[in-house]
Tab-separated table of C-alpha atoms in Angstrom:
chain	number	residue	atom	x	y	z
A	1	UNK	CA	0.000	0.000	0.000
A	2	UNK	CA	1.807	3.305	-0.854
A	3	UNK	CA	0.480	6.172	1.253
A	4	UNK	CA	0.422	9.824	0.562
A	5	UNK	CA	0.662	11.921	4.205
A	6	UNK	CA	0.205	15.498	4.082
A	7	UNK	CA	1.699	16.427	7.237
A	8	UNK	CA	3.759	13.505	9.177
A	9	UNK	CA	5.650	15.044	11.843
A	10	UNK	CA	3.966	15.532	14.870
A	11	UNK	CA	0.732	14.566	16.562
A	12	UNK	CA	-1.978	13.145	14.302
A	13	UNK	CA	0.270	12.518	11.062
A	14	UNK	CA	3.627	11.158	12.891
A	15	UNK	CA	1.246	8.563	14.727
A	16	UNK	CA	-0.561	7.823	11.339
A	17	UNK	CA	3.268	7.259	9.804
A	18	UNK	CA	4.354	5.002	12.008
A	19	UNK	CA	1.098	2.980	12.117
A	20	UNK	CA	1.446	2.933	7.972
A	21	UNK	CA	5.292	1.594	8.577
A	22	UNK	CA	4.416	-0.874	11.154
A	23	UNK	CA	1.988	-2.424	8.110
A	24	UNK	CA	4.497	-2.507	5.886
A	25	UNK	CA	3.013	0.404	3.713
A	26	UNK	CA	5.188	2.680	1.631
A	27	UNK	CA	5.043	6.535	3.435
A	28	UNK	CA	5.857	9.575	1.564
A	29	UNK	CA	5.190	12.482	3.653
A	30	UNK	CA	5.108	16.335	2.213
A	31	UNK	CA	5.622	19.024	4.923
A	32	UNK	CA	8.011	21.402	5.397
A	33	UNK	CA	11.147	19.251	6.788
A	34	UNK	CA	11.795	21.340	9.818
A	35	UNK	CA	11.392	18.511	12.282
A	36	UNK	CA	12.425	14.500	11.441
A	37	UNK	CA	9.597	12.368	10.688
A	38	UNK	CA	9.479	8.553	11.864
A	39	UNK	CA	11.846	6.235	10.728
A	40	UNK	CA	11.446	4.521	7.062
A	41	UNK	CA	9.215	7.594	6.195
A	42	UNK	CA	10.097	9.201	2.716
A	43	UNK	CA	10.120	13.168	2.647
A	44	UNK	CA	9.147	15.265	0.093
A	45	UNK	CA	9.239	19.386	0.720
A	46	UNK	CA	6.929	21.577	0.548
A	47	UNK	CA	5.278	24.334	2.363
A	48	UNK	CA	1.608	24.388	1.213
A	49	UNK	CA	1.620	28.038	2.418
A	50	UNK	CA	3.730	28.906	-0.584
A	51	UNK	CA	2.478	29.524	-4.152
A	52	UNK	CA	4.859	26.389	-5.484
A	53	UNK	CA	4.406	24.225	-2.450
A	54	UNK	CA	2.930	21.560	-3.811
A	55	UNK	CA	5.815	21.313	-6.563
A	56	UNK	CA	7.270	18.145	-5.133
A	57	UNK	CA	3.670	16.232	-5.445
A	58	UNK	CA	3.886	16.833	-9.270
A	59	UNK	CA	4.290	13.647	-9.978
A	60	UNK	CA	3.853	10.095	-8.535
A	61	UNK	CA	0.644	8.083	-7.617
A	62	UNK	CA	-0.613	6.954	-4.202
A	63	UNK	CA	-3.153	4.378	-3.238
A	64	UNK	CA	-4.317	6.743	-0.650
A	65	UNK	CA	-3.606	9.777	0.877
A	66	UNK	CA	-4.114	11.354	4.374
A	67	UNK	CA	-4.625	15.103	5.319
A	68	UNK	CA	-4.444	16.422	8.422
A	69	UNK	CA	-4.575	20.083	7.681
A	70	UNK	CA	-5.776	22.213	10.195
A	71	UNK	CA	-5.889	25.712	8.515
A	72	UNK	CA	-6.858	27.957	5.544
A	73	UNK	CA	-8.741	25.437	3.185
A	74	UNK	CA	-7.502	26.686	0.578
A	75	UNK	CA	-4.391	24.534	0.736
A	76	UNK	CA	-6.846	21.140	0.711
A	77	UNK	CA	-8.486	22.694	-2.198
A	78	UNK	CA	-5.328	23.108	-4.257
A	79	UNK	CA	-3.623	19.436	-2.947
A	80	UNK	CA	-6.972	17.690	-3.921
A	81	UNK	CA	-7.566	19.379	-7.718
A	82	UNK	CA	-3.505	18.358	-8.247
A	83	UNK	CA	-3.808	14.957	-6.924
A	84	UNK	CA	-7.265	13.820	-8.645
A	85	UNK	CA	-6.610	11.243	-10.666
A	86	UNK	CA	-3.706	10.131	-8.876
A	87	UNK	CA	-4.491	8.941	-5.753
A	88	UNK	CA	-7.107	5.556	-5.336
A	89	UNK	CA	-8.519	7.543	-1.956
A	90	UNK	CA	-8.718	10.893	-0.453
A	91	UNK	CA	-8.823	10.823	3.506
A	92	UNK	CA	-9.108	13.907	5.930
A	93	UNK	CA	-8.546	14.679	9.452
A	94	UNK	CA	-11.786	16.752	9.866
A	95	UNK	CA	-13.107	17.661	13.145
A	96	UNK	CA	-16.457	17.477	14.850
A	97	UNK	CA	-15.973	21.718	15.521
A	98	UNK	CA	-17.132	22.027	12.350
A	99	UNK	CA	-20.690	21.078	13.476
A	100	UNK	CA	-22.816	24.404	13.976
A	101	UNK	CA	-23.683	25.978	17.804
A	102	UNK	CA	-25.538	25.265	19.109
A	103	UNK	CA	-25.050	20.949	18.984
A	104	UNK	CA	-28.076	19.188	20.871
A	105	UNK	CA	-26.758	16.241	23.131
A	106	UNK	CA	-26.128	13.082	20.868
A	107	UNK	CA	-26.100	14.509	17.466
A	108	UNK	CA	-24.476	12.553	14.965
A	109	UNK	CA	-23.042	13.146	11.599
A	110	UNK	CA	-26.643	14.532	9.667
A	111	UNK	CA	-26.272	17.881	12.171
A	112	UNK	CA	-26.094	21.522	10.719
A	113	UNK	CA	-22.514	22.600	10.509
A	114	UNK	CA	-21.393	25.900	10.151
A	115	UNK	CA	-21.035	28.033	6.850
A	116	UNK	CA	-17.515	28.069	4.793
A	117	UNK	CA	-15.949	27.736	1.543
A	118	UNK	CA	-12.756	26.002	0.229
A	119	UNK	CA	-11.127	29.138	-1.031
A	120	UNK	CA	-10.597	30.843	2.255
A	121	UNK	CA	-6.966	31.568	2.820
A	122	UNK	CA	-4.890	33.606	5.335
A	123	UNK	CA	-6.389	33.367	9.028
A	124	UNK	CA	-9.516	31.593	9.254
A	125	UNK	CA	-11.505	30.455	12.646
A	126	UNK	CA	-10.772	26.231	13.238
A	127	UNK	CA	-14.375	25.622	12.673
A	128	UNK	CA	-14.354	27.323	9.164
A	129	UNK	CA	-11.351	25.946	8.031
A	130	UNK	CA	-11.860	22.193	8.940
A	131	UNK	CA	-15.428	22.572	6.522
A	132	UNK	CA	-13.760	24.605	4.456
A	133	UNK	CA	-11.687	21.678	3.544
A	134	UNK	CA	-13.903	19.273	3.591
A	135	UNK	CA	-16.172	21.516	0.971
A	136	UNK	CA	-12.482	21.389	-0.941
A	137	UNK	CA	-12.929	17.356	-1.066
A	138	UNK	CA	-16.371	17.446	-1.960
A	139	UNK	CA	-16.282	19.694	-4.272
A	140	UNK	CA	-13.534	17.143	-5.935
A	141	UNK	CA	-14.214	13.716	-5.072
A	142	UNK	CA	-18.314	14.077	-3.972
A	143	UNK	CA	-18.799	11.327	-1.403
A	144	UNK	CA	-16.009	9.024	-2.091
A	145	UNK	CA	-13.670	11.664	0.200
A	146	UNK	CA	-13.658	10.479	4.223
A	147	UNK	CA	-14.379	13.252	6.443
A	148	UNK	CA	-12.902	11.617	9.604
A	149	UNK	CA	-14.095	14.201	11.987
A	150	UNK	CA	-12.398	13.464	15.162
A	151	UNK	CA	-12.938	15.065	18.499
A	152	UNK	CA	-10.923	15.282	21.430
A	153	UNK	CA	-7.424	13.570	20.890
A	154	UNK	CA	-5.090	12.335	23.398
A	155	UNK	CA	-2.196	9.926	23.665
A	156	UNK	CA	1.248	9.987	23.083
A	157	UNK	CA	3.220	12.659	21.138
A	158	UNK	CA	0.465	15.037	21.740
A	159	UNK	CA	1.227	18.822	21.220
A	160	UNK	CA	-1.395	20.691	22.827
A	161	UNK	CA	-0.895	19.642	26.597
A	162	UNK	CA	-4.294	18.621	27.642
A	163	UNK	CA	-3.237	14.920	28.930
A	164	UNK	CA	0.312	15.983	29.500
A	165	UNK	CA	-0.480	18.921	32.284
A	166	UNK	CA	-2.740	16.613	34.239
A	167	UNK	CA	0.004	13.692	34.237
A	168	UNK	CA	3.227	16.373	34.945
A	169	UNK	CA	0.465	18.127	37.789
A	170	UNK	CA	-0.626	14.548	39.240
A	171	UNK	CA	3.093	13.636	39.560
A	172	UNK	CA	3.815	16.320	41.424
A	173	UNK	CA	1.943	15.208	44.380
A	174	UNK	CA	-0.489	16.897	47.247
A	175	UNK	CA	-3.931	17.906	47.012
A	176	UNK	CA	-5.472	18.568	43.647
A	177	UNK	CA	-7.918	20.341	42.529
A	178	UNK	CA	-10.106	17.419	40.595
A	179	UNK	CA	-13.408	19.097	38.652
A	180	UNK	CA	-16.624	17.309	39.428
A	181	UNK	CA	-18.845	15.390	39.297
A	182	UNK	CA	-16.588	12.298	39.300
A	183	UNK	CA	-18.478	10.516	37.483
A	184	UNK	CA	-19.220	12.527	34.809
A	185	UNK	CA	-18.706	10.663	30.900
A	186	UNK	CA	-15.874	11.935	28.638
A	187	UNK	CA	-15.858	11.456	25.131
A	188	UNK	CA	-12.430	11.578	23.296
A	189	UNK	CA	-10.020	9.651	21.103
A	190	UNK	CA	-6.667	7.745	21.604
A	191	UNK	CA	-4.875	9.179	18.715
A	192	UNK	CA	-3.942	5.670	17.798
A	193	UNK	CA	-7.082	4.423	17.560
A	194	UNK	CA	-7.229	7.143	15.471
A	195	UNK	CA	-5.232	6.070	13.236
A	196	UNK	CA	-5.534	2.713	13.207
A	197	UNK	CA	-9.258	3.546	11.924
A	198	UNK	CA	-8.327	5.751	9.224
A	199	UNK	CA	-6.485	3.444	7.343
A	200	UNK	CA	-8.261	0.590	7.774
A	201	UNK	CA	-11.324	3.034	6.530
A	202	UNK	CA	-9.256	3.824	3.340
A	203	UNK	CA	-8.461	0.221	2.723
A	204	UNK	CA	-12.131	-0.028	2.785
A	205	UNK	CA	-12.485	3.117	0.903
A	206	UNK	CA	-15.090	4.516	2.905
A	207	UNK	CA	-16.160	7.921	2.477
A	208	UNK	CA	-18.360	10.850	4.232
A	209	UNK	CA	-18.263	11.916	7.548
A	210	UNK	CA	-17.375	9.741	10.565
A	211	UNK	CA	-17.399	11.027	14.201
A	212	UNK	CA	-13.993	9.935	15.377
A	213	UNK	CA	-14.412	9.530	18.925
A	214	UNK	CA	-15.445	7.033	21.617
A	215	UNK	CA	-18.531	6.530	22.923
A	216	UNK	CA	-19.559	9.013	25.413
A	217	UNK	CA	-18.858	7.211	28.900
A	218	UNK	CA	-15.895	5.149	27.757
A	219	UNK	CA	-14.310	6.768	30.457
A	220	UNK	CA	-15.222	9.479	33.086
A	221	UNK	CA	-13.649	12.200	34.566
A	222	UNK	CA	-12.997	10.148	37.724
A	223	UNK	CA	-11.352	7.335	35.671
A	224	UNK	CA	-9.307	9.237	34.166
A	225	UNK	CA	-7.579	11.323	36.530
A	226	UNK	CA	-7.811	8.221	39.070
A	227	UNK	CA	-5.490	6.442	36.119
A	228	UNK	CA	-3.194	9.413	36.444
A	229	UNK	CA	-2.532	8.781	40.034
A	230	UNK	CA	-2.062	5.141	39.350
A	231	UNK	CA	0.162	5.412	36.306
A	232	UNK	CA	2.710	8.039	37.980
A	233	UNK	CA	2.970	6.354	40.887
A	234	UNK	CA	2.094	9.816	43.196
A	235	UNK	CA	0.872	10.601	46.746
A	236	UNK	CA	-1.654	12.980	44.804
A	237	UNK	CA	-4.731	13.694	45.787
A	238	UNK	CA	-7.681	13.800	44.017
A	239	UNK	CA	-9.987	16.905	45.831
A	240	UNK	CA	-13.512	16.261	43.741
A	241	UNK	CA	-14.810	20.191	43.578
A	242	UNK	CA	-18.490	21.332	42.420
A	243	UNK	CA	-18.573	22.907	38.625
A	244	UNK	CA	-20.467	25.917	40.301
A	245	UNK	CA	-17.712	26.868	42.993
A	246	UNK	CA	-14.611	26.108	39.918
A	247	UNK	CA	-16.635	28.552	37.937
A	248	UNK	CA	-17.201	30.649	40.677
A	249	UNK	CA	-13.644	31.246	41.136
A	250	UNK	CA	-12.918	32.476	37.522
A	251	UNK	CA	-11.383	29.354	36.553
A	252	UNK	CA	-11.999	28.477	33.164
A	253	UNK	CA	-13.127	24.914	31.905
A	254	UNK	CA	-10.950	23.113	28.783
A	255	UNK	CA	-8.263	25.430	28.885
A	256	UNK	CA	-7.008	25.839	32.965
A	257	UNK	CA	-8.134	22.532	33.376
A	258	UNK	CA	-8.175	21.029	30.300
A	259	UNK	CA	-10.399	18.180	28.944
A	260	UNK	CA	-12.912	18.836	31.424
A	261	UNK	CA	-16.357	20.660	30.593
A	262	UNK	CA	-19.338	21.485	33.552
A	263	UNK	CA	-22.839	19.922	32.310
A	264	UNK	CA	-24.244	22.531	29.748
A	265	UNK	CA	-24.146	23.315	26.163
A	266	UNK	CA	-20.550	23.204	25.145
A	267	UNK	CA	-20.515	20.124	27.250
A	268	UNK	CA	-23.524	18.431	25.232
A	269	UNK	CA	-21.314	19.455	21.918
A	270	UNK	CA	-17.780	17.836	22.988
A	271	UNK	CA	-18.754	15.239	24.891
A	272	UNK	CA	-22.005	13.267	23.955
A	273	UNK	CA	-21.687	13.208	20.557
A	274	UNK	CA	-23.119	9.756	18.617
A	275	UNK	CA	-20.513	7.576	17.282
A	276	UNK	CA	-22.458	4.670	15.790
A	277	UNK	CA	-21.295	5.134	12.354
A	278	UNK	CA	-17.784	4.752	13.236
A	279	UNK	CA	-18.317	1.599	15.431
A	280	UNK	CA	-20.120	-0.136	12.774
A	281	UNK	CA	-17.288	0.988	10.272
A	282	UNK	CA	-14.686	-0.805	12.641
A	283	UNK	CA	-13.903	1.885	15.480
A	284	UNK	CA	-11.929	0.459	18.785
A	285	UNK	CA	-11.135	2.092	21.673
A	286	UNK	CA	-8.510	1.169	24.044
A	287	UNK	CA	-9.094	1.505	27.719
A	288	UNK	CA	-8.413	4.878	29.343
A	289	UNK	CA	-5.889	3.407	31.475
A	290	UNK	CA	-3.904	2.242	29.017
A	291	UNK	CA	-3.657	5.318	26.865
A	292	UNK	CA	-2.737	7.504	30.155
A	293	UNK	CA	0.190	5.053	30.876
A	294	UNK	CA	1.699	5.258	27.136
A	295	UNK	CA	1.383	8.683	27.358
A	296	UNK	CA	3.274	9.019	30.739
A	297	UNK	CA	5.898	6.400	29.400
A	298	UNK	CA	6.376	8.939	26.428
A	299	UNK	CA	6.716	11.809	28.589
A	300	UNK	CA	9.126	9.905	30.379
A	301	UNK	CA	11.215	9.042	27.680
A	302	UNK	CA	11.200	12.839	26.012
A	303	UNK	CA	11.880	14.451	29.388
A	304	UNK	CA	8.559	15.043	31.075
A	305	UNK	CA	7.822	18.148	28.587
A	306	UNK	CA	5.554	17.846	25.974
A	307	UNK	CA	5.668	19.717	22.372
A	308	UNK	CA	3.873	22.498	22.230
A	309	UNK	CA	1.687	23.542	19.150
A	310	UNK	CA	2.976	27.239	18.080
A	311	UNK	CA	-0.366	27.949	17.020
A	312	UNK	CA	-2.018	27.051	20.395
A	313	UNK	CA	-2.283	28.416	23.917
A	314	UNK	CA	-0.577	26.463	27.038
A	315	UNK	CA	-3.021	24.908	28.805
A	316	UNK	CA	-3.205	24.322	32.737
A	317	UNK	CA	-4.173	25.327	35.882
A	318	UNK	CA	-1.724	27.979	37.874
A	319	UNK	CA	-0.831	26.286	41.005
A	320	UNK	CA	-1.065	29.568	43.043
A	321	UNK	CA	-4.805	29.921	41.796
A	322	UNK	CA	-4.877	26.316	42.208
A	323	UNK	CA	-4.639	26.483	46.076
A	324	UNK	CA	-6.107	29.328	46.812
A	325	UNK	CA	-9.708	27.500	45.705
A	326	UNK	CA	-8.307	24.579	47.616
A	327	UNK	CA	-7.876	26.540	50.552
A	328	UNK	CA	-11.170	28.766	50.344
């Protein structure tokens, strides 16, 4: 199988490269070459930013490619006109932001999502640009293009810090601040299971939109910060605090303490989304536990700090703020 990544370096597309290699596929990755993709990967430059960037992909066919693109959508729309033809499958990392505001709780992939077009450039909202590109693919390859539109992501190599803070915090030791309720459901994605999906989907050749996640519940917020504790081996603990006196206190939800949402709207959207399609089309997730000790293990083994996205905001909790609310 000779595979096509657009991207390959860091979160989504490294862990998509090295699940490709470990199948004994043939990777060619195009991105910029400013940090080493996985081993056996073949590298091709090219900025898609730039008005030649796509030079490299001028040639050559591919039984598949895979996108993860995250910005103007212009760039999908030029990749996907040049490669039509050439390629037996077009698959992209969507995202389920691109469903319209607001979501009711357990929408699936028929819900309103929000306006855009495919020949947006410069600096375009997340939401926009994720449909934009997927108006790109449909505009090019009508419903033969996968729209894997994943949700929250976590596991190792990831570059935004969500997983990471709460492991490096938990580690640390002493009383936490843990959001409540304990038991309420979370709804996210091992980015290997991610993976693994995606190209058994474009061995398939499925196409259309997918939710990418788990099924709401697969683990709760108790469950997973309880694995935490467990997989660093710390004295931490876990101090379960209302939603109403966290919000009280000015602390914001997803981004001081990340992954975590009160009940309400923007919970409904993020977390309780319906995921049927994708189990019937193959989708496994592994247990929370195990992703939070691979992801500790990498953190280990790269020094205990995680990449950071350029284009993204450090997430976490400041631990002055953090015990004053404990204290209170």
């Amino acid at each position: 199988m000779r595979l096509l990544l657009l991207g390959g370096t860091r979160f989504v597309g490294r862990v998509v490269a090295e699940e490709a290699s470990a199948r004994g596929w043939e990777v060619t990755a195009l991105n910029r070459g400013t940090q080493p993709a996985p081993e056996g990967v073949r590298v091709l430059k090219g900025d898609r930013t730039t008005e030649d960037g796509l030079a490299a992909l001028g040639t050559g066919e591919w039984d598949a490619v895979v996108d993860t693109w995250s910005w103007a959508p212009a760039a999908v729309r030029d990749s996907a006109r040049l490669l039509n033809g050439r390629v037996g499958h077009y698959a992209y990392v969507s995202s389920r932001s691109v469903y319209d505001h607001p979501l009711a709780a357990g929408a699936g992939e028929a819900a309103p999502v929000v306006a855009s077009s495919p020949d947006l450039t410069g600096e375009v909202p997340y939401a926009e640009a994720k449909r934009g590109a997927e108006l790109a693919l449909e505009a090019e390859y009508g419903g033969r293009a996968l729209l894997a539109r994943a949700g929250l992501i976590i596991g190792p190599h990831e570059n935004i810090g969500r997983l990471p803070w709460w492991l490096n915090r938990i580690a640390e030791g002493g009383p936490v601040l843990a959001p409540g309720p304990r038991d309420l459901a979370l709804q996210y994605i091992d980015v290997r299971d991610l993976a693994a999906w995606i190209l058994d989907a474009v061995v398939a050749r499925l196409g259309g939109p997918y939710n990418l996640v788990s099924p709401s519940g697969h683990a709760t917020t108790g469950e997973l910060l309880e694995a935490c504790v467990r997989a660093t081996g710390s004295d931490a603990e876990l101090r379960w605090t209302d939603p109403e006196r966290i919000l009280a206190a000015g602390i914001e939800p997803w981004t001081e303490l990340p992954v975590w949402l009160p009940p309400g709207e923007l919970y409904d959207f993020l977390h309780t989304g319906l995921v049927e399609r994708a189990l019937g089309a193959g989708l496994r997730c592994r247990p929370v536990a195990e992703t939070v000790e691979d992801t500790w293990a990498w953190l280990r083994s790269i020094g205990g700090s995680a990449p950071q996205r350029a284009d993204r905001a450090r997430v976490g909790l400041d631990r002055e703020r953090e015990a004053a609310l404990l204290k209170g």
